Amino acid sequence: MKHIVGFFNGIMQRYLPDPFLFVIILTFAVFGFGLIFTDSTPINLVQYWGEGFWGLLAFSMQMILVLVTGHVLASSPLCKKGLTRLASLPSSPGQAVVLVSIISLLASFINWGFGLVVGALFSKELAKQVKYVDYRLLIASAYSGFVIWHGGLSGSVPLTIATPSHFAEDMIGLIPTSQTIFSTFNLVIVAALFVAVPIVNRLMMPPKEEAFVVDPELLKDFQAASAEVEHMTPAARLENSRIISLTIGAAGIVFLGYYFVEKGLLLNLDIVNFLFLFLGILFHGTPRNFLKAVTEAVKGTSGIIIQFPFYAGLMGIMVSSGLATVISEAFVSISTETTFAMFVFWSAGIVNFFVPSGGGQWAVQAPVVLDAAQALDVPTAKAAMAVAWGDAWTNMIQPFWALPALAIAGLKAKDIMGYCVMILLVSGVIISLGLLIF
């Protein structure tokens, strides 16, 4: 295992470019595929790219807030104490890797945005306390839990088809989560990944003398300095007022209370951000401390700000040119009733490289997949979850989704992608078998 991981790490360190260059290369590749496999002209493809370029602005802001609010919350004194205590549980590097894998899997199953932030923040705290633990593997282990998100409670495909008035309702009606998220085949896949991912991560741990160890002093986050109240101007007193933070923070918590009473524990990206934001305001005590923490957190958002528009442009080409449909139809055409879900899963994994959005990918693939599923007498719920799992699967080697975790960790994509390749291979086998057998 260590030799295989060393090989993949060497490949990634040598050949994987910065995520910004990666998306540029993907853009050139998709442009070429569009010319070869669709009827689009070069002018058409440039037009699709430009028209789609700003299609992820709202989502980009959501992702920036996931990173900022999560980082701000974790840097608060109360959360730091909690993370410190939890990080004191493992007594060896191996235990640390297993623990962060399990925490990340649990958090990602609950909500994907929550999982992206929690695992990376917890990894930093573990790196401060556990001697000789490989920091790159810790962050890779934290990110590896993300592979489970689309089979969890925040999966966009199963939640979409369970929601009235979804775009395919006329074709398939409403499909309850009991047939998707809580179906036997999905729960078996989830359970298998909960076992396999921590084990694989533990097996990838390098020898003590080869571990990439980070000085704990370099991982220390912003520490809010307590302000002196004497001789303050009225403005300064407001900036250091606990009453203001308590009041606005309490208003946010009251809203969340009403939301959960009315809709139950239904988490989405906006609610996670709202929760993190107002807990951060409360836990930092004063507006001044909160804003200092925000200033520190914002420094890690540059990758999201500059790269997500390019991925939106990719999506524009894939969708408008019909290239995503071409890929789906190619896999569907060679499928049988038994192999259909597995081939759909593989095709979704490929499409995910270029359309890194669960909802967007479902909109592209659903017409082809649902028609074929009905023709082959394959349960619609299983076909939909095959797309969902494909979308989650290749996220393991897609820098788009790793950006928040990398920003928190202060690492580059090539530092963790060698480990993530192993998780991609193992999880691919598990998910394929689950869809093939059940």
Short mmCIF file of C-alpha atoms in Angstrom, two decimals, residues 4-430:
data_model
loop_
_atom_site.label_atom_id
_atom_site.label_comp_id
_atom_site.label_asym_id
_atom_site.label_seq_id
_atom_site.Cartn_x
_atom_site.Cartn_y
_atom_site.Cartn_z
CA ILE A 4 1.36 2.44 -4.32
CA VAL A 5 0.62 5.61 -2.38
CA GLY A 6 4.20 6.75 -2.87
CA PHE A 7 3.82 6.24 -6.61
CA PHE A 8 0.61 8.29 -6.79
CA ASN A 9 2.04 10.99 -4.55
CA GLY A 10 5.09 11.23 -6.77
CA ILE A 11 2.93 11.53 -9.88
CA MET A 12 0.76 14.23 -8.33
CA GLN A 13 3.68 16.21 -6.93
CA ARG A 14 5.39 16.16 -10.30
CA TYR A 15 2.55 16.62 -12.77
CA LEU A 16 -0.55 18.05 -11.05
CA PRO A 17 -0.60 21.80 -11.65
CA ASP A 18 -2.11 24.46 -9.46
CA PRO A 19 -5.95 24.15 -9.39
CA PHE A 20 -6.27 27.33 -11.45
CA LEU A 21 -4.11 25.87 -14.23
CA PHE A 22 -6.01 22.59 -13.85
CA VAL A 23 -9.33 24.24 -14.69
CA ILE A 24 -7.72 26.05 -17.65
CA ILE A 25 -6.46 22.70 -18.99
CA LEU A 26 -9.93 21.19 -18.46
CA THR A 27 -11.41 24.09 -20.43
CA PHE A 28 -9.12 23.40 -23.40
CA ALA A 29 -9.93 19.68 -23.18
CA VAL A 30 -13.69 20.23 -23.12
CA PHE A 31 -13.39 22.64 -26.04
CA GLY A 32 -11.61 19.95 -28.04
CA PHE A 33 -14.12 17.23 -27.07
CA GLY A 34 -16.96 19.55 -28.04
CA LEU A 35 -15.50 20.00 -31.53
CA ILE A 36 -14.98 16.25 -31.97
CA PHE A 37 -18.16 14.77 -30.46
CA THR A 38 -20.82 17.45 -31.06
CA ASP A 39 -21.98 19.58 -33.98
CA SER A 40 -20.83 22.78 -32.26
CA THR A 41 -18.52 25.19 -34.08
CA PRO A 42 -15.61 26.94 -32.32
CA ILE A 43 -17.69 30.12 -32.17
CA ASN A 44 -20.59 28.17 -30.62
CA LEU A 45 -18.33 26.73 -27.92
CA VAL A 46 -16.84 30.10 -27.06
CA GLN A 47 -20.36 31.49 -26.84
CA TYR A 48 -21.51 28.65 -24.52
CA TRP A 49 -18.42 29.21 -22.37
CA GLY A 50 -18.93 32.95 -22.05
CA GLU A 51 -22.67 32.70 -21.42
CA GLY A 52 -22.16 30.18 -18.65
CA PHE A 53 -19.15 31.91 -17.08
CA TRP A 54 -21.12 33.71 -14.35
CA GLY A 55 -23.61 30.93 -13.73
CA LEU A 56 -22.17 29.97 -10.33
CA LEU A 57 -21.97 33.40 -8.72
CA ALA A 58 -24.59 32.67 -6.07
CA PHE A 59 -23.07 29.27 -5.37
CA SER A 60 -19.57 30.78 -5.22
CA MET A 61 -20.72 33.20 -2.53
CA GLN A 62 -22.25 30.31 -0.61
CA MET A 63 -18.96 28.42 -0.75
CA ILE A 64 -16.99 31.48 0.37
CA LEU A 65 -19.33 31.81 3.34
CA VAL A 66 -18.95 28.09 4.13
CA LEU A 67 -15.22 28.64 4.39
CA VAL A 68 -15.34 31.98 6.22
CA THR A 69 -18.11 31.22 8.70
CA GLY A 70 -16.74 27.76 9.46
CA HIS A 71 -13.26 29.15 10.03
CA VAL A 72 -14.60 32.00 12.19
CA LEU A 73 -16.67 29.63 14.31
CA ALA A 74 -13.79 27.22 14.82
CA SER A 75 -11.44 30.06 15.84
CA SER A 76 -13.77 31.14 18.65
CA PRO A 77 -12.54 30.33 22.19
CA LEU A 78 -15.40 27.91 22.92
CA CYS A 79 -14.99 25.88 19.73
CA LYS A 80 -11.22 25.82 20.04
CA LYS A 81 -11.58 24.28 23.49
CA GLY A 82 -13.97 21.66 22.13
CA LEU A 83 -11.70 20.78 19.20
CA THR A 84 -8.71 20.68 21.53
CA ARG A 85 -10.41 18.21 23.85
CA LEU A 86 -11.56 16.01 20.97
CA ALA A 87 -8.09 16.12 19.43
CA SER A 88 -6.61 14.93 22.73
CA LEU A 89 -8.35 11.55 22.40
CA PRO A 90 -5.96 9.87 19.91
CA SER A 91 -2.58 8.96 21.31
CA SER A 92 -0.88 7.94 18.06
CA PRO A 93 -0.77 9.12 14.42
CA GLY A 94 -2.78 6.10 13.30
CA GLN A 95 -5.57 6.83 15.75
CA ALA A 96 -5.61 10.47 14.64
CA VAL A 97 -6.03 9.49 10.99
CA VAL A 98 -8.86 7.07 11.79
CA LEU A 99 -10.65 9.57 14.03
CA VAL A 100 -10.57 12.43 11.53
CA SER A 101 -11.81 10.04 8.82
CA ILE A 102 -14.82 9.02 10.93
CA ILE A 103 -15.61 12.60 11.98
CA SER A 104 -15.47 13.74 8.36
CA LEU A 105 -17.68 10.89 7.17
CA LEU A 106 -20.27 11.65 9.84
CA ALA A 107 -20.24 15.38 9.16
CA SER A 108 -20.48 14.90 5.38
CA PHE A 109 -23.37 12.43 5.77
CA ILE A 110 -25.25 15.08 7.75
CA ASN A 111 -24.45 17.96 5.40
CA TRP A 112 -21.82 18.31 2.71
CA GLY A 113 -20.90 21.93 3.50
CA PHE A 114 -20.55 21.06 7.16
CA GLY A 115 -18.31 18.11 6.33
CA LEU A 116 -15.96 20.13 4.12
CA VAL A 117 -15.15 22.57 6.91
CA VAL A 118 -15.28 20.43 10.05
CA GLY A 119 -12.83 17.79 8.86
CA ALA A 120 -10.17 20.30 7.80
CA LEU A 121 -10.45 22.33 11.00
CA PHE A 122 -10.27 19.22 13.15
CA SER A 123 -7.21 18.04 11.21
CA LYS A 124 -5.36 21.25 12.08
CA GLU A 125 -6.09 20.73 15.75
CA LEU A 126 -4.92 17.11 15.61
CA ALA A 127 -1.70 18.19 13.91
CA LYS A 128 -1.00 20.51 16.86
CA GLN A 129 -1.38 17.76 19.45
CA VAL A 130 -0.41 14.42 17.91
CA LYS A 131 3.31 14.01 17.38
CA TYR A 132 4.70 12.67 14.10
CA VAL A 133 1.33 12.62 12.33
CA ASP A 134 1.53 13.28 8.60
CA TYR A 135 -0.28 16.57 7.99
CA ARG A 136 -0.96 15.88 4.32
CA LEU A 137 -2.58 12.55 5.13
CA LEU A 138 -4.67 14.18 7.87
CA ILE A 139 -6.10 16.70 5.43
CA ALA A 140 -6.59 14.03 2.76
CA SER A 141 -8.40 11.87 5.32
CA ALA A 142 -10.60 14.82 6.26
CA TYR A 143 -11.45 15.39 2.60
CA SER A 144 -12.01 11.67 1.93
CA GLY A 145 -15.18 11.72 4.04
CA PHE A 146 -16.71 13.97 1.39
CA VAL A 147 -17.11 10.93 -0.89
CA ILE A 148 -20.22 10.01 1.08
CA TRP A 149 -22.15 13.26 0.85
CA HIS A 150 -24.51 12.49 -2.04
CA GLY A 151 -25.68 9.33 -0.32
CA GLY A 152 -26.39 11.34 2.84
CA LEU A 153 -29.01 13.68 4.24
CA SER A 154 -28.04 16.64 2.03
CA GLY A 155 -27.82 14.74 -1.27
CA SER A 156 -29.18 17.11 -3.90
CA VAL A 157 -30.45 14.43 -6.32
CA PRO A 158 -32.51 12.39 -3.81
CA LEU A 159 -33.84 15.57 -2.19
CA THR A 160 -34.73 17.05 -5.59
CA ILE A 161 -36.80 14.09 -6.75
CA ALA A 162 -38.59 13.98 -3.38
CA THR A 163 -39.62 17.64 -3.72
CA PRO A 164 -42.95 18.59 -5.38
CA SER A 165 -42.72 20.34 -8.76
CA HIS A 166 -39.23 19.07 -9.62
CA PHE A 167 -38.49 19.20 -13.33
CA ALA A 168 -38.91 15.43 -13.93
CA GLU A 169 -42.08 14.99 -11.87
CA ASP A 170 -44.23 14.39 -14.95
CA MET A 171 -41.99 11.46 -15.87
CA ILE A 172 -41.27 9.79 -12.52
CA GLY A 173 -43.52 11.49 -9.97
CA LEU A 174 -42.23 12.01 -6.42
CA ILE A 175 -39.73 9.50 -5.07
CA PRO A 176 -39.48 9.48 -1.26
CA THR A 177 -36.10 9.32 0.46
CA SER A 178 -37.08 5.90 1.80
CA GLN A 179 -36.31 4.62 -1.72
CA THR A 180 -33.10 6.59 -2.17
CA ILE A 181 -31.15 7.79 0.89
CA PHE A 182 -32.66 5.20 3.22
CA SER A 183 -32.88 2.34 0.74
CA THR A 184 -31.07 -0.92 1.47
CA PHE A 185 -28.55 -0.59 -1.35
CA ASN A 186 -27.63 2.98 -0.40
CA LEU A 187 -27.26 2.23 3.32
CA VAL A 188 -25.08 -0.79 2.51
CA ILE A 189 -22.79 1.40 0.37
CA VAL A 190 -22.65 4.04 3.10
CA ALA A 191 -21.87 1.45 5.78
CA ALA A 192 -19.14 -0.13 3.65
CA LEU A 193 -17.49 3.27 3.10
CA PHE A 194 -17.66 4.04 6.82
CA VAL A 195 -15.57 0.92 7.36
CA ALA A 196 -13.29 1.06 4.33
CA VAL A 197 -12.31 4.74 4.20
CA PRO A 198 -10.76 4.94 7.71
CA ILE A 199 -8.96 1.63 7.14
CA VAL A 200 -7.51 2.72 3.79
CA ASN A 201 -6.41 6.04 5.23
CA ARG A 202 -4.72 4.26 8.14
CA LEU A 203 -2.93 1.89 5.77
CA MET A 204 -1.59 4.83 3.77
CA MET A 205 0.18 6.30 6.81
CA PRO A 206 3.90 6.74 6.03
CA PRO A 207 6.68 5.62 8.38
CA LYS A 208 7.53 8.01 11.19
CA GLU A 209 10.75 9.17 9.53
CA GLU A 210 8.91 10.00 6.28
CA ALA A 211 5.93 11.81 7.80
CA PHE A 212 5.22 15.37 6.66
CA VAL A 213 5.11 17.01 10.09
CA VAL A 214 4.15 20.66 10.54
CA ASP A 215 5.38 22.86 13.36
CA PRO A 216 2.32 23.39 15.63
CA GLU A 217 3.26 27.06 15.95
CA LEU A 218 2.58 27.52 12.24
CA LEU A 219 -0.96 26.22 12.65
CA LYS A 220 -2.03 28.66 15.33
CA ASP A 221 -5.05 30.70 14.33
CA PHE A 222 -6.06 34.23 15.14
CA GLN A 223 -6.28 34.95 18.83
CA ALA A 224 -8.61 37.78 19.78
CA ALA A 225 -7.00 40.28 22.09
CA SER A 226 -9.17 41.49 24.91
CA ALA A 227 -9.81 45.20 24.55
CA GLU A 228 -9.27 47.76 27.27
CA VAL A 229 -12.49 49.57 28.03
CA GLU A 230 -10.93 52.60 29.69
CA HIS A 231 -10.60 55.87 27.72
CA MET A 232 -12.53 54.49 24.75
CA THR A 233 -14.44 56.60 22.28
CA PRO A 234 -18.16 55.88 21.87
CA ALA A 235 -17.42 54.13 18.56
CA ALA A 236 -14.79 51.92 20.19
CA ARG A 237 -17.17 51.01 22.98
CA LEU A 238 -19.73 49.88 20.40
CA GLU A 239 -17.10 47.79 18.63
CA ASN A 240 -16.31 46.05 21.92
CA SER A 241 -19.89 45.73 23.13
CA ARG A 242 -20.95 42.24 24.14
CA ILE A 243 -24.56 43.40 24.26
CA ILE A 244 -24.60 44.08 20.50
CA SER A 245 -23.18 40.66 19.66
CA LEU A 246 -25.52 38.97 22.12
CA THR A 247 -28.58 40.74 20.72
CA ILE A 248 -27.97 40.12 17.03
CA GLY A 249 -26.70 36.61 17.73
CA ALA A 250 -29.82 35.79 19.74
CA ALA A 251 -32.00 37.06 16.87
CA GLY A 252 -30.29 34.60 14.52
CA ILE A 253 -30.74 31.71 16.94
CA VAL A 254 -34.44 32.54 17.36
CA PHE A 255 -34.90 32.39 13.58
CA LEU A 256 -33.14 29.01 13.46
CA GLY A 257 -35.42 27.75 16.24
CA TYR A 258 -38.51 28.66 14.23
CA TYR A 259 -36.98 27.14 11.09
CA PHE A 260 -36.25 23.77 12.72
CA VAL A 261 -39.64 23.65 14.44
CA GLU A 262 -41.38 24.28 11.13
CA LYS A 263 -39.23 22.15 8.79
CA GLY A 264 -37.47 19.70 11.09
CA LEU A 265 -33.75 19.05 10.88
CA LEU A 266 -33.64 19.90 7.18
CA LEU A 267 -30.19 21.33 6.49
CA ASN A 268 -29.17 23.13 3.35
CA LEU A 269 -26.17 25.29 2.53
CA ASP A 270 -27.88 28.55 3.49
CA ILE A 271 -28.99 27.21 6.88
CA VAL A 272 -25.51 25.83 7.63
CA ASN A 273 -23.97 29.21 6.79
CA PHE A 274 -26.60 31.02 8.87
CA LEU A 275 -25.92 28.74 11.83
CA PHE A 276 -22.13 29.13 11.59
CA LEU A 277 -22.39 32.90 11.15
CA PHE A 278 -24.54 33.64 14.17
CA LEU A 279 -22.80 31.14 16.42
CA GLY A 280 -19.55 32.83 15.42
CA ILE A 281 -20.95 36.23 16.38
CA LEU A 282 -22.04 34.89 19.76
CA PHE A 283 -18.92 32.88 20.50
CA HIS A 284 -16.48 35.71 19.69
CA GLY A 285 -18.19 37.94 22.22
CA THR A 286 -17.74 41.35 20.60
CA PRO A 287 -18.12 42.74 17.06
CA ARG A 288 -14.43 43.68 17.04
CA ASN A 289 -13.23 40.17 17.81
CA PHE A 290 -15.67 38.71 15.30
CA LEU A 291 -14.50 41.01 12.50
CA LYS A 292 -10.84 40.28 13.23
CA ALA A 293 -11.61 36.58 12.87
CA VAL A 294 -13.43 37.25 9.58
CA THR A 295 -10.42 39.19 8.28
CA GLU A 296 -8.19 36.19 8.95
CA ALA A 297 -10.65 33.73 7.42
CA VAL A 298 -11.17 35.69 4.19
CA LYS A 299 -7.49 35.30 3.28
CA GLY A 300 -8.12 31.71 2.21
CA THR A 301 -10.95 32.40 -0.25
CA SER A 302 -8.95 33.55 -3.28
CA GLY A 303 -9.05 30.15 -4.99
CA ILE A 304 -12.83 29.97 -4.84
CA ILE A 305 -13.28 33.54 -6.04
CA ILE A 306 -11.13 33.19 -9.15
CA GLN A 307 -11.69 29.54 -10.13
CA PHE A 308 -15.41 28.94 -9.76
CA PRO A 309 -16.35 31.17 -12.75
CA PHE A 310 -14.12 29.03 -14.96
CA TYR A 311 -15.94 25.90 -13.79
CA ALA A 312 -19.22 27.65 -14.58
CA GLY A 313 -17.89 28.24 -18.09
CA LEU A 314 -17.06 24.52 -18.34
CA MET A 315 -20.61 23.68 -17.34
CA GLY A 316 -21.89 26.05 -20.01
CA ILE A 317 -20.00 24.17 -22.72
CA MET A 318 -20.95 20.71 -21.41
CA VAL A 319 -24.65 21.50 -21.16
CA SER A 320 -25.28 23.76 -24.15
CA SER A 321 -23.18 21.74 -26.60
CA GLY A 322 -24.78 18.46 -25.55
CA LEU A 323 -21.40 16.93 -24.66
CA ALA A 324 -22.62 15.75 -21.25
CA THR A 325 -25.54 14.00 -22.95
CA VAL A 326 -23.19 12.34 -25.44
CA ILE A 327 -21.16 10.84 -22.57
CA SER A 328 -24.29 9.61 -20.80
CA GLU A 329 -25.75 8.05 -23.95
CA ALA A 330 -22.48 6.24 -24.69
CA PHE A 331 -22.58 4.41 -21.36
CA VAL A 332 -26.31 3.79 -21.44
CA SER A 333 -26.07 2.23 -24.90
CA ILE A 334 -23.87 -0.61 -23.63
CA SER A 335 -25.91 -1.27 -20.48
CA THR A 336 -28.17 -4.16 -19.53
CA GLU A 337 -30.72 -4.30 -16.71
CA THR A 338 -28.00 -5.68 -14.41
CA THR A 339 -25.15 -3.35 -15.35
CA PHE A 340 -27.19 -0.21 -15.97
CA ALA A 341 -26.75 1.43 -12.56
CA MET A 342 -23.01 0.71 -12.53
CA PHE A 343 -22.45 2.20 -15.99
CA VAL A 344 -24.55 5.25 -15.10
CA PHE A 345 -22.38 5.67 -12.00
CA TRP A 346 -19.21 5.60 -14.11
CA SER A 347 -20.61 8.04 -16.66
CA ALA A 348 -21.69 10.41 -13.89
CA GLY A 349 -18.17 10.24 -12.47
CA ILE A 350 -16.76 11.39 -15.81
CA VAL A 351 -19.35 14.15 -16.28
CA ASN A 352 -18.63 15.37 -12.73
CA PHE A 353 -15.13 16.43 -13.76
CA PHE A 354 -16.64 19.05 -16.03
CA VAL A 355 -20.00 19.76 -14.33
CA PRO A 356 -19.04 19.87 -10.63
CA SER A 357 -22.54 20.56 -9.36
CA GLY A 358 -24.88 17.82 -8.16
CA GLY A 359 -28.06 19.62 -9.15
CA GLY A 360 -26.62 20.80 -12.45
CA GLN A 361 -25.37 17.34 -13.33
CA TRP A 362 -28.74 15.76 -12.55
CA ALA A 363 -30.47 18.27 -14.83
CA VAL A 364 -28.11 17.27 -17.65
CA GLN A 365 -28.17 13.49 -17.21
CA ALA A 366 -31.70 12.90 -15.96
CA PRO A 367 -33.49 12.89 -19.35
CA VAL A 368 -31.16 10.24 -20.79
CA VAL A 369 -30.85 8.14 -17.63
CA LEU A 370 -34.56 8.12 -16.73
CA ASP A 371 -35.69 7.17 -20.24
CA ALA A 372 -33.20 4.31 -20.36
CA ALA A 373 -34.08 3.14 -16.84
CA GLN A 374 -37.75 2.86 -17.76
CA ALA A 375 -36.90 1.02 -20.99
CA LEU A 376 -34.71 -1.48 -19.12
CA ASP A 377 -37.15 -1.78 -16.20
CA VAL A 378 -34.56 -0.47 -13.71
CA PRO A 379 -35.99 1.23 -10.59
CA THR A 380 -35.94 4.99 -11.07
CA ALA A 381 -34.69 5.56 -7.52
CA LYS A 382 -31.65 3.37 -8.14
CA ALA A 383 -30.89 5.10 -11.44
CA ALA A 384 -31.05 8.49 -9.74
CA MET A 385 -28.76 7.37 -6.92
CA ALA A 386 -26.28 6.00 -9.46
CA VAL A 387 -25.96 9.54 -10.84
CA ALA A 388 -25.69 10.90 -7.29
CA TRP A 389 -22.90 8.52 -6.32
CA GLY A 390 -21.01 9.24 -9.54
CA ASP A 391 -21.17 12.94 -8.75
CA ALA A 392 -19.71 12.33 -5.28
CA TRP A 393 -17.14 9.74 -6.34
CA THR A 394 -14.80 11.71 -8.60
CA ASN A 395 -14.86 14.68 -6.24
CA MET A 396 -11.94 12.85 -4.66
CA ILE A 397 -9.65 14.00 -7.47
CA GLN A 398 -11.51 17.17 -8.45
CA PRO A 399 -9.73 20.25 -6.98
CA PHE A 400 -12.97 22.25 -7.30
CA TRP A 401 -14.37 20.76 -4.09
CA ALA A 402 -11.05 20.49 -2.27
CA LEU A 403 -10.46 24.25 -2.35
CA PRO A 404 -12.18 25.07 0.98
CA ALA A 405 -10.31 22.31 2.83
CA LEU A 406 -7.00 23.27 1.19
CA ALA A 407 -7.53 26.93 2.07
CA ILE A 408 -8.10 26.05 5.72
CA ALA A 409 -5.11 23.70 5.78
CA GLY A 410 -2.72 25.96 3.87
CA LEU A 411 -1.82 23.15 1.44
CA LYS A 412 -1.86 22.71 -2.33
CA ALA A 413 -3.99 20.22 -4.23
CA LYS A 414 -0.97 18.13 -5.21
CA ASP A 415 -0.15 17.64 -1.52
CA ILE A 416 -3.23 15.46 -0.92
CA MET A 417 -4.33 14.15 -4.31
CA GLY A 418 -2.02 11.14 -4.25
CA TYR A 419 -3.85 9.86 -1.17
CA CYS A 420 -7.20 10.79 -2.68
CA VAL A 421 -6.51 8.62 -5.74
CA MET A 422 -6.45 5.58 -3.45
CA ILE A 423 -9.78 6.56 -1.91
CA LEU A 424 -11.15 7.06 -5.43
CA LEU A 425 -10.13 3.53 -6.45
CA VAL A 426 -11.38 1.80 -3.31
CA SER A 427 -14.65 3.71 -3.11
CA GLY A 428 -15.22 3.16 -6.83
CA VAL A 429 -15.05 -0.60 -6.34
CA ILE A 430 -17.36 -0.50 -3.31
#
